[in-house]
Amino acid sequence: GSVLIRTRHLAGSGLIQANGARSRCSGCSTALGGGGGGRIAILHVDHAFAGTVEALGGVNNFGTPSGKNGTVFWAREQAITVGTPIQIEAQPLVHYGFRLDWPGGDPEVVRVRLVVQSATGDWTLRGAQGEPASQQNANWTGIPVATGADAVFEMLLPLDHAGAWYLDVFNASFDPPSAGDGFTLEVEPVERYVVPAFLGRGGNQGSTSFAIAGAGFEPGMQVAFRTAVGQPLRSFPVSEIDPVSLSLTADLRNLAPELVDVAIIWPDQEEFVLSAAFEITGNPPGKLRITTELPSSVRALRQYTLWVTCANIGASDLPAPLLRIANDDNIAMRMSTADPFVRGEMYAVAIREIPPYDVIPPGTSVRFRVQFIPEGGSHHETVFRVETLTAEGREIDWEQTKLASHPAGLSDPAWDAIWANSRERMWNSTEDFATRMREDAVYLAQRQNGTPLLARLLGLELAAAADATGAIAPRCARVDLTGTTDAPELAFVRYATDALFSRYESGTLGFGWTHSYDYRLYRVGTDRIRLSLPGRFARRFYLSPLGTWQPFRGDHGRLEETAEGYALHDGRQTMRFDADGNLTAIESLNGRQLTLLRDAGRLTQVVHSNGETLTLHYDGDLLESVEDSTGRLTRYAYTAGHLTTVTLPDDTTEHYEYQPDGTAEHALAAVTFP
């Protein structure tokens, strides 16, 4: 378990404990381990506690300690204000927490400066907004600007709104403290400023990306490399700016190996020079090393995590690699809790969370997780394979890819049009495709929606090709007939969207139109279901390893298989489908329902439980009219497969015109209402 204590003063004695449990198998002949220790966090200002705090691993059935020890987290917390230094006589292995309350007003950047007076230890400075900073929860990390007995760290915080900012100082030393050990912490406002830190190294056989911490940066800035005597070497434009840093990519090709000064230059030519801040080397270019971490043993049908790390051990930037992740047992995997578990291979782009997003600079790495659910029995070994897609210049078989990617329920003409648009964006080769995927990954990362999952990036491309990247809303919605308003409401409503995948579809209302009962469920393979909605947008469900249907991200519906087919529960109503995926009924919580009657799969009548009806009449494949139980009639007329007039029960007429050709073919061009 976990224990959290938050107090100003902790005194007395006794025992604070979160130990692991003892193995329960007292009669077993072999040693079976005890449980792992828990977590204890004690947040305080000062303490004189003389008792014991422990989170020990449990003992096995023979009484021998075997469980993994937990963690004990001591953290001192006190207030700090801008301009008032705090001096602390520090103890090792104690987290010193500080809270900076900012009242709001104009955005401001402050410099947090930690000056250490200690000959030993491994010091860290971290910052977080809204909750205490820790190794797992830190938005900012202190940068060392001086080392040795009087080490100095600096960290810039962007105070852009009212709230609490938390600082954490920690010395990971097991040595007893010496007289005078401690630190000074100070928070000061800064305007134009650059943290005076060493920026890194890069090889002269390629380009190297890096960031510079500072404040007051603005568009049009330049970064220049100079020799130790001030001779200009090369200048570079800045690619990214935020309130506390700038990023750039430096082309170091053909520059001689040496230690150089770095000048950060504002548009008005004011500059800040960092002496001997970057080293140009003659080392080899970027080189990728992939490592994985996963549990040594697992249990079937439980969730575990495989960590994949892509490190650049060379001296120049590496483009974010495209990876293939597979396992020999075809078990279900996913990369995010918001994504479904899927079987088969997964593809990823090793994208960074900070600029530059699409490259791995020298000495840095990208780490992401893959969750999986094993299914084998005892002593079964599961092998994972992680490999790069390295066939630069190799042509992609787009026709085969097109056939394999054809969404269920989408007509050939609609898919042809979407695919043609996507080909224009993604070109032909694996290398070009990888470049486009990196660009899409950067686009999402810049909007705090980054993902390594290639399927989501490809989905973004296909959505753009289908003109469907905006809100899921119809371009036009018209109510043709209404009956009772008692839930579920009886009404016939038409929808038209400009999304390419909808306007290229020809249904019972012609190109681009659907109606309020146009629901169709498609089984995709053995573990996917696609529910086509009015407007031809879709909801998707996947079959979990536990045998239940789960919705994709943002969907809270509950889908289950029934004796008749499927049932989708959405809180206030249940939609029922037959084994072919046709909608058969809509049931409300009040006990009323709509029953949908069909002839050879085509909808002919909608019947409310109160006896009211909507009856649909057809002329060939197209809907000719809709009639309610009182005899009111709405009529439809078509030209070249397009719905052109709708005559309502009061004999008023709506007129529709369409784009005849080009990229907007079948899109609504004009609507005339009575």
XYZ file of C-alpha atoms in Angstrom:
674
model
C 0.000 0.000 0.000
C 0.883 3.686 0.075
C 1.162 6.097 2.994
C 1.083 9.886 2.525
C 1.764 12.175 5.482
C 1.672 15.942 4.981
C 2.372 18.012 8.082
C 4.344 21.001 9.277
C 5.958 19.178 12.212
C 6.450 15.451 12.799
C 7.539 14.351 16.287
C 7.365 11.427 18.695
C 8.248 7.795 18.072
C 6.629 4.628 16.847
C 6.399 2.855 13.502
C 5.340 4.099 10.073
C 5.186 1.026 7.899
C 4.191 -0.139 4.409
C 5.857 -3.538 4.320
C 5.132 -6.297 1.837
C 3.017 -9.271 2.848
C 4.415 -12.664 3.863
C 3.936 -15.515 1.410
C 0.724 -17.360 2.295
C 1.813 -20.798 1.099
C 2.939 -22.216 4.457
C 2.685 -25.826 3.278
C 4.645 -25.438 0.045
C 7.891 -27.379 -0.260
C 9.559 -24.730 -2.434
C 10.318 -21.131 -1.538
C 7.641 -18.727 -2.749
C 8.413 -15.028 -2.459
C 6.762 -12.396 -0.329
C 5.108 -9.217 -1.546
C 6.912 -6.037 -2.469
C 7.121 -3.099 -0.103
C 4.846 -0.108 -0.556
C 5.491 3.619 -0.796
C 5.714 6.170 2.009
C 5.872 9.923 1.394
C 6.315 12.353 4.288
C 5.980 16.024 3.331
C 6.972 18.284 6.220
C 8.625 21.553 7.230
C 10.645 20.073 10.115
C 10.605 16.916 12.190
C 11.941 15.353 15.390
C 10.566 11.897 14.734
C 12.533 9.227 16.626
C 10.644 6.198 15.374
C 11.053 3.876 12.412
C 9.856 4.377 8.856
C 10.081 1.337 6.602
C 8.697 -0.138 3.384
C 10.406 -3.524 3.371
C 9.755 -6.430 1.074
C 7.869 -9.353 2.578
C 9.375 -12.695 3.587
C 8.819 -15.958 1.746
C 7.084 -19.014 3.188
C 10.364 -20.048 4.879
C 10.656 -16.689 6.680
C 13.486 -15.381 4.484
C 13.234 -11.779 3.169
C 12.572 -12.006 -0.574
C 10.144 -9.268 -1.643
C 11.438 -6.112 -3.280
C 11.824 -3.163 -0.909
C 9.557 -0.174 -1.470
C 10.415 3.525 -1.207
C 10.462 6.037 1.640
C 10.261 9.640 0.461
C 11.143 12.391 2.976
C 10.415 15.859 1.595
C 10.765 19.148 3.419
C 8.482 21.847 2.098
C 8.487 25.570 2.788
C 7.495 28.788 1.081
C 9.888 30.782 -1.079
C 9.399 34.241 -2.574
C 10.976 36.088 -5.475
C 14.071 38.007 -4.412
C 14.517 36.379 -0.984
C 17.298 33.739 -0.793
C 16.892 30.730 1.485
C 19.837 28.974 3.143
C 19.478 25.350 4.229
C 21.762 23.068 6.255
C 21.050 20.012 4.162
C 20.834 16.359 5.071
C 21.553 13.738 2.394
C 18.698 11.658 0.969
C 16.106 14.253 1.972
C 13.974 16.046 -0.602
C 13.735 19.747 0.190
C 10.545 21.116 -1.314
C 9.703 24.771 -1.864
C 6.472 26.379 -2.949
C 6.408 29.586 -4.975
C 2.951 31.183 -5.073
C 2.472 33.471 -8.047
C -0.490 35.910 -7.943
C -0.746 36.269 -11.718
C -0.583 39.374 -13.878
C 1.804 39.843 -16.781
C 3.784 36.701 -17.702
C 7.264 36.676 -16.239
C 10.300 34.403 -16.322
C 12.238 33.765 -13.111
C 15.628 32.192 -12.623
C 15.921 29.596 -9.863
C 19.555 29.429 -8.763
C 20.868 26.649 -6.512
C 24.328 27.156 -4.986
C 25.645 24.061 -3.202
C 28.125 24.069 -0.317
C 29.041 20.389 -0.142
C 32.049 18.353 -1.151
C 30.090 15.170 -1.869
C 26.844 14.051 -3.354
C 24.818 14.075 -6.530
C 22.567 17.135 -6.447
C 19.457 17.739 -8.513
C 17.093 20.693 -8.902
C 13.611 20.146 -10.315
C 10.490 22.208 -10.839
C 6.818 21.454 -11.436
C 3.618 23.442 -11.731
C 0.544 22.627 -9.683
C 1.940 19.741 -7.614
C 5.203 18.878 -5.826
C 8.163 18.163 -8.073
C 9.775 14.745 -8.131
C 11.798 12.573 -10.463
C 8.582 11.284 -12.013
C 6.827 14.650 -12.029
C 9.137 17.441 -13.158
C 8.379 19.969 -15.878
C 11.788 21.600 -15.579
C 15.231 20.390 -14.474
C 18.150 22.444 -13.195
C 21.127 22.855 -15.534
C 24.632 22.623 -14.005
C 26.578 25.826 -14.671
C 29.423 25.158 -12.203
C 30.724 21.919 -10.699
C 32.829 20.906 -7.719
C 32.410 21.661 -4.038
C 30.469 24.844 -4.849
C 28.253 23.504 -7.616
C 25.678 25.826 -9.165
C 22.454 24.898 -10.950
C 20.063 27.197 -12.785
C 16.502 26.624 -13.911
C 14.100 29.020 -15.631
C 10.377 28.970 -14.851
C 7.730 30.662 -17.037
C 5.231 32.207 -14.615
C 2.418 32.690 -17.108
C -0.618 32.413 -14.835
C -1.591 32.501 -11.176
C -0.817 29.352 -9.232
C 1.758 27.395 -7.277
C 5.168 26.392 -8.609
C 7.053 23.689 -6.723
C 10.825 23.273 -6.451
C 12.703 20.196 -5.277
C 16.349 19.997 -4.138
C 17.865 16.595 -3.457
C 21.338 15.245 -2.644
C 21.715 11.549 -3.487
C 24.587 10.925 -1.095
C 24.980 8.117 1.420
C 27.850 9.884 3.203
C 27.125 11.543 6.560
C 26.855 15.343 6.325
C 29.873 17.492 7.129
C 29.895 20.791 8.965
C 28.746 23.545 6.640
C 27.036 21.252 4.154
C 23.978 22.897 2.688
C 22.737 25.077 -0.110
C 21.329 28.472 -1.008
C 18.239 28.754 -3.193
C 17.182 32.019 -4.803
C 14.441 33.040 -7.239
C 15.001 36.191 -9.309
C 13.157 37.733 -12.286
C 15.044 37.862 -15.605
C 14.336 39.494 -18.951
C 16.953 38.884 -21.638
C 19.071 36.104 -20.277
C 20.940 32.923 -21.270
C 21.854 30.157 -18.822
C 25.692 29.963 -18.951
C 25.950 26.204 -19.489
C 27.934 23.900 -21.745
C 25.666 23.073 -24.697
C 27.080 19.770 -25.917
C 29.069 18.187 -28.721
C 28.521 17.384 -32.368
C 30.432 15.666 -35.145
C 31.587 17.462 -38.276
C 30.095 14.829 -40.581
C 26.517 16.008 -40.156
C 24.143 18.314 -38.277
C 23.480 18.515 -34.553
C 20.344 19.868 -32.876
C 20.382 21.326 -29.392
C 18.523 23.732 -27.127
C 19.676 26.825 -25.248
C 17.948 27.794 -22.008
C 17.186 31.463 -21.603
C 14.558 34.180 -21.500
C 13.429 37.044 -23.684
C 13.928 35.160 -26.940
C 12.016 36.467 -29.958
C 11.566 35.713 -33.672
C 14.519 36.537 -35.894
C 17.236 35.431 -33.485
C 20.504 33.888 -34.679
C 23.087 31.654 -33.047
C 26.717 32.000 -34.163
C 29.767 29.796 -33.612
C 33.070 31.628 -33.113
C 36.618 30.583 -32.367
C 38.192 31.277 -28.988
C 39.651 34.515 -30.434
C 36.307 35.683 -31.818
C 36.675 34.639 -35.469
C 33.257 33.850 -37.019
C 32.741 30.242 -38.082
C 29.084 29.780 -38.983
C 25.649 31.181 -38.091
C 22.396 29.269 -37.702
C 18.746 30.340 -37.618
C 16.605 29.464 -34.619
C 13.914 26.871 -35.371
C 11.801 26.885 -32.180
C 11.224 29.432 -29.405
C 9.334 29.151 -26.131
C 9.416 31.353 -23.008
C 12.467 29.598 -21.514
C 14.407 28.090 -24.424
C 15.276 28.168 -28.086
C 16.167 25.275 -30.380
C 18.287 25.077 -33.502
C 20.004 22.664 -35.833
C 23.681 23.407 -36.540
C 25.223 22.155 -39.784
C 28.758 21.235 -38.682
C 29.959 19.641 -41.895
C 33.564 20.497 -42.829
C 34.195 22.510 -39.650
C 37.474 21.727 -37.887
C 37.272 19.974 -34.504
C 37.608 22.552 -31.724
C 35.933 24.067 -28.682
C 33.937 27.107 -29.812
C 32.199 30.107 -28.302
C 28.467 30.402 -28.908
C 26.844 33.804 -29.434
C 23.083 34.177 -29.007
C 22.098 37.248 -31.023
C 18.827 39.211 -30.751
C 17.368 41.004 -33.812
C 18.604 44.368 -32.454
C 22.135 42.842 -32.405
C 22.380 42.587 -28.623
C 24.186 39.329 -27.905
C 25.075 36.968 -25.096
C 28.278 34.962 -25.578
C 28.865 31.582 -23.944
C 32.597 30.875 -23.851
C 33.799 27.386 -24.824
C 30.183 26.219 -24.793
C 30.178 23.734 -27.687
C 32.667 21.167 -28.934
C 32.955 20.253 -32.615
C 34.396 16.758 -32.939
C 35.572 14.534 -35.739
C 33.620 11.586 -34.407
C 31.455 9.363 -36.646
C 27.921 10.446 -37.594
C 24.758 9.420 -35.816
C 24.325 5.770 -34.914
C 21.150 4.175 -33.592
C 21.114 1.753 -30.667
C 17.810 0.122 -29.723
C 17.339 -1.465 -26.309
C 14.279 -3.003 -24.687
C 13.131 -3.609 -21.127
C 10.379 -5.982 -20.091
C 9.535 -8.220 -17.127
C 11.488 -11.459 -16.884
C 8.319 -13.393 -16.060
C 4.631 -12.688 -16.620
C 1.211 -14.212 -16.067
C -1.317 -14.831 -18.806
C -4.103 -12.290 -19.412
C -2.477 -9.568 -17.309
C -1.189 -6.286 -18.652
C 2.569 -5.640 -18.830
C 4.852 -3.048 -20.394
C 7.670 -3.354 -22.900
C 9.896 -0.246 -22.915
C 11.699 0.605 -26.152
C 14.647 3.028 -26.073
C 16.201 4.491 -29.224
C 19.550 6.136 -28.410
C 21.879 8.076 -30.699
C 25.405 6.961 -29.778
C 26.989 8.817 -32.684
C 28.007 12.460 -33.071
C 25.345 13.852 -35.455
C 21.563 14.029 -35.580
C 19.592 10.936 -36.514
C 16.173 11.247 -38.162
C 13.531 9.715 -35.906
C 13.519 6.057 -36.997
C 10.445 4.173 -38.123
C 10.168 0.947 -36.153
C 8.382 -2.350 -36.579
C 7.364 -4.061 -33.320
C 6.167 -7.650 -33.441
C 5.941 -10.769 -31.308
C 5.955 -14.422 -32.265
C 2.649 -15.197 -30.518
C 0.548 -12.481 -32.185
C -0.544 -11.247 -28.748
C -2.410 -7.958 -28.357
C -0.388 -4.749 -27.966
C -0.974 -1.011 -27.715
C 1.119 2.135 -27.174
C -1.263 4.226 -25.080
C -4.087 3.653 -22.637
C -6.227 5.687 -25.048
C -5.549 3.238 -27.898
C -7.032 -0.227 -28.399
C -5.155 -3.468 -27.951
C -4.547 -4.901 -31.423
C -2.981 -8.086 -32.684
C -0.277 -8.238 -35.288
C 2.624 -5.930 -36.018
C 2.759 -2.353 -34.744
C 4.672 0.493 -36.339
C 6.050 3.528 -34.549
C 7.993 6.737 -35.148
C 10.504 7.393 -32.360
C 9.402 11.006 -31.920
C 10.724 13.263 -29.137
C 8.525 15.164 -26.689
C 10.617 18.354 -26.979
C 12.028 20.236 -29.990
C 13.465 19.173 -32.309
C 10.800 16.502 -32.374
C 11.779 14.586 -35.509
C 15.479 13.953 -34.847
C 17.465 12.291 -32.071
C 20.459 14.545 -31.296
C 23.807 13.012 -30.287
C 23.868 11.606 -26.770
C 20.082 11.679 -26.378
C 17.411 9.016 -26.576
C 13.697 8.478 -27.083
C 11.828 6.062 -24.831
C 8.271 4.856 -25.293
C 6.174 2.003 -23.997
C 4.254 -0.830 -25.579
C 1.655 -2.477 -23.368
C 0.897 -6.138 -24.001
C -1.249 -8.945 -22.622
C 0.423 -12.378 -22.776
C -1.731 -15.432 -23.384
C 0.631 -18.427 -23.126
C 0.581 -21.027 -20.404
C 3.223 -21.841 -17.803
C 6.861 -21.692 -18.923
C 5.853 -20.238 -22.283
C 8.387 -17.847 -23.794
C 7.237 -14.811 -25.773
C 9.757 -13.222 -28.131
C 9.457 -9.560 -29.148
C 11.190 -8.146 -32.206
C 11.962 -4.446 -32.681
C 13.568 -3.437 -35.958
C 13.962 -0.355 -38.115
C 12.437 0.168 -41.539
C 15.672 0.902 -43.366
C 14.867 0.384 -47.033
C 15.721 3.939 -48.143
C 14.620 4.578 -51.684
C 12.710 1.285 -51.996
C 9.426 1.718 -53.843
C 6.240 0.982 -51.937
C 3.667 -1.306 -53.536
C 0.868 1.227 -53.237
C -1.733 -0.861 -55.064
C -1.293 -3.731 -52.628
C -1.322 -1.271 -49.716
C -4.506 0.289 -51.088
C -6.259 -3.075 -51.243
C -5.148 -4.040 -47.737
C -6.206 -0.668 -46.272
C -9.693 -0.420 -47.812
C -12.029 0.464 -44.886
C -15.035 -1.781 -44.394
C -18.281 -0.213 -45.592
C -16.620 2.347 -47.889
C -17.434 2.130 -51.589
C -14.770 1.680 -54.257
C -15.310 5.169 -55.801
C -14.973 6.877 -52.404
C -11.831 4.910 -51.514
C -10.362 5.566 -54.985
C -10.769 9.322 -54.495
C -9.337 9.298 -50.959
C -6.412 7.120 -52.002
C -5.601 9.355 -54.974
C -5.438 12.363 -52.654
C -3.253 10.536 -50.148
C -0.836 9.406 -52.876
C -0.281 13.049 -53.812
C 0.757 13.724 -50.214
C 2.844 10.625 -49.493
C 4.628 10.006 -52.855
C 6.127 6.641 -53.686
C 9.206 5.541 -51.742
C 9.689 4.325 -48.192
C 12.021 7.267 -47.576
C 9.411 9.801 -48.737
C 6.740 8.071 -46.692
C 8.955 8.191 -43.581
C 9.539 11.920 -44.109
C 5.793 12.570 -44.309
C 5.143 10.540 -41.156
C 7.809 12.530 -39.276
C 6.210 15.781 -40.428
C 2.827 14.612 -39.160
C 4.368 13.518 -35.857
C 5.913 16.983 -35.438
C 2.557 18.603 -36.244
C 0.846 16.664 -33.449
C 3.725 17.105 -30.984
C 3.653 20.884 -31.444
C 0.006 20.768 -30.381
C 0.676 18.668 -27.259
C -0.896 15.624 -28.902
C 2.229 13.729 -29.865
C 2.195 10.020 -30.571
C 4.715 7.446 -31.794
C 1.940 5.259 -33.234
C 2.208 5.150 -37.009
C -1.438 4.122 -37.396
C -2.590 7.434 -35.915
C -0.224 9.385 -38.162
C -1.424 7.518 -41.232
C -4.985 8.154 -40.083
C -4.235 11.880 -40.031
C -3.050 11.673 -43.652
C -6.120 9.756 -44.771
C -8.399 12.160 -42.899
C -6.731 15.076 -44.678
C -7.127 13.267 -47.998
C -10.824 12.788 -47.211
C -11.344 16.432 -46.154
C -12.398 15.100 -42.757
C -9.959 16.626 -40.280
C -12.521 19.035 -38.816
C -15.435 18.513 -36.450
C -17.779 15.593 -37.015
C -20.747 17.724 -38.028
C -22.945 17.757 -41.154
C -22.727 20.532 -43.712
C -26.506 20.413 -43.964
C -29.182 18.785 -41.774
C -32.891 18.882 -42.684
C -35.929 17.469 -40.845
C -38.382 16.056 -43.411
C -40.976 14.421 -41.145
C -41.534 14.253 -37.399
C -43.813 12.205 -35.222
C -43.843 11.736 -31.482
C -41.181 13.439 -29.419
C -41.375 10.738 -26.734
C -37.946 9.123 -26.541
C -36.893 7.527 -28.749
C -38.060 10.333 -31.050
C -39.651 9.360 -34.369
C -38.241 11.624 -37.096
C -36.752 11.409 -40.573
C -33.707 13.682 -40.812
C -31.330 14.053 -43.787
C -27.608 14.804 -43.446
C -25.026 15.950 -46.007
C -21.318 16.429 -45.352
C -18.517 17.693 -47.562
C -16.169 14.964 -46.383
C -14.879 13.178 -49.452
C -15.686 9.720 -48.096
C -19.337 10.780 -47.735
C -19.997 12.757 -50.916
C -18.554 10.019 -53.140
C -20.941 7.462 -51.625
C -24.241 6.938 -53.433
C -26.980 5.697 -51.108
C -30.757 5.684 -51.124
C -30.716 9.529 -51.134
C -28.113 9.856 -53.893
C -24.545 11.091 -53.594
C -23.470 12.461 -50.206
C -26.767 12.203 -48.312
C -27.682 9.907 -45.422
C -30.606 9.849 -43.009
C -31.197 9.402 -39.295
C -31.552 5.597 -39.519
C -28.448 5.040 -41.659
C -26.549 2.986 -39.087
C -24.619 -0.083 -40.220
C -22.275 -2.305 -38.250
C -19.339 -3.971 -40.046
C -17.173 -6.752 -38.645
C -13.552 -6.092 -39.689
C -11.566 -9.296 -39.410
C -11.977 -11.151 -36.137
C -11.246 -8.385 -33.631
C -12.606 -5.075 -35.001
C -16.057 -3.588 -35.514
C -16.786 -0.398 -37.439
C -20.166 1.277 -36.868
C -21.078 3.589 -39.758
C -23.173 6.560 -38.600
C -25.430 9.044 -40.381
C -23.020 11.313 -42.263
C -20.820 8.226 -42.782
C -18.584 9.023 -39.871
C -17.804 5.986 -37.748
C -17.361 4.576 -34.284
C -14.915 1.733 -33.768
C -14.621 -1.101 -31.285
C -11.967 -3.748 -30.746
C -12.084 -7.182 -29.165
C -9.966 -7.193 -26.013
C -7.912 -10.251 -25.004
C -10.551 -10.859 -22.321
C -13.194 -11.333 -25.006
C -15.133 -8.076 -24.521
C -15.701 -5.329 -27.080
C -13.980 -2.069 -26.098
C -14.474 1.389 -27.672
C -11.693 3.469 -29.154
C -10.484 6.686 -27.513
C -13.143 9.167 -26.425
C -16.034 6.718 -26.820
C -17.958 5.484 -23.777
C -20.392 3.143 -25.504
C -20.690 -0.512 -24.474
C -21.000 -3.034 -27.297
C -21.911 -6.666 -26.714
C -22.778 -9.673 -28.836
C -26.301 -11.077 -28.451
C -28.201 -14.067 -29.773
C -29.649 -11.867 -32.553
C -26.451 -9.962 -33.355
C -25.179 -6.981 -31.369
C -26.381 -4.409 -28.820
C -24.813 -0.978 -28.283
C -25.606 0.633 -24.933
C -25.140 4.399 -24.793
C -26.489 5.408 -21.405
C -29.972 6.605 -22.350
C -30.670 4.160 -25.149
C -29.736 0.811 -26.654
C -29.334 0.205 -30.383
C -29.789 -3.364 -31.609
C -28.337 -4.858 -34.786
C -28.893 -8.163 -36.539
C -26.110 -10.574 -37.465
C -25.633 -8.747 -40.802
C -25.064 -5.425 -39.020
C -28.438 -3.846 -39.878
C -30.077 -1.618 -37.252
C -33.244 -3.356 -36.017
C -34.347 -1.389 -32.940
C -33.659 1.652 -30.765
C -34.745 1.205 -27.149
C -35.092 3.986 -24.581
C -34.732 3.659 -20.814
C -38.423 4.553 -20.472
C -39.369 1.224 -22.085
C -40.427 2.677 -25.453
C -38.692 1.699 -28.664
C -38.442 2.105 -32.419
C -38.578 -1.043 -34.513
C -37.019 -0.962 -37.976
C -38.557 -3.230 -40.617
C -36.639 -4.243 -43.742
C -37.158 -5.953 -47.075
C -34.009 -7.717 -48.307
C -31.965 -5.475 -46.025
C -33.537 -2.205 -47.236
C -35.388 -0.110 -44.637
C -39.130 0.031 -45.356
C -40.747 1.181 -42.099
C -39.932 2.610 -38.673
C -42.534 1.777 -36.004
C -42.777 3.537 -32.641
C -44.075 1.528 -29.684
C -47.007 3.993 -29.477
C -48.151 2.858 -32.948
C -46.903 5.780 -35.041
C -44.951 4.913 -38.186
C -42.707 6.244 -40.937
C -42.987 4.329 -44.213
C -40.313 4.559 -46.912
C -41.138 4.127 -50.628
C -38.503 3.552 -53.314
C -38.117 3.995 -57.049
C -35.414 1.515 -57.926
C -32.442 2.110 -55.621
C -33.452 5.658 -54.625
C -35.864 6.817 -51.942
C -38.985 8.274 -53.550
C -40.980 9.357 -50.490
C -41.443 9.063 -46.735
C -44.966 8.902 -45.291
C -46.107 9.058 -41.680
C -49.107 7.297 -40.136
C -51.332 10.373 -40.670
C -50.705 10.412 -44.433
C -48.269 13.324 -44.539
C -45.763 12.807 -47.353
C -42.288 14.113 -48.229
C -41.168 13.473 -51.826
C -37.673 13.309 -53.351
C -36.455 13.868 -56.942
C -33.029 13.230 -58.458
C -30.873 14.287 -61.403
C -27.880 12.167 -62.450
C -27.843 10.442 -59.067
C -27.990 13.695 -57.054
C -30.878 14.698 -54.804
C -32.094 17.941 -56.422
C -35.546 18.655 -54.945
C -37.358 17.804 -51.724
C -41.089 18.551 -51.540
C -42.334 18.777 -47.965
C -45.852 17.900 -46.710
C -46.927 21.568 -47.043
C -45.953 21.457 -50.773
C -42.969 23.770 -50.317
C -39.837 22.685 -52.173
C -36.121 22.742 -51.369
C -33.588 22.803 -54.242
C -30.003 21.500 -54.185
C -27.115 22.030 -56.625
C -23.734 20.253 -56.711
C -20.200 20.735 -57.947
C -20.051 18.898 -61.285
C -16.393 17.809 -61.306
C -12.881 18.475 -60.001
C -11.682 17.993 -56.441
C -15.058 19.153 -55.079
C -17.126 16.774 -57.219
C -20.497 15.861 -55.617
C -20.121 18.594 -52.953
C -23.087 20.865 -52.270
C -22.756 24.068 -54.305
C -26.068 25.796 -53.531
C -29.171 25.228 -51.404
C -32.465 27.074 -51.926
C -35.042 26.930 -49.154
C -38.706 27.944 -49.610
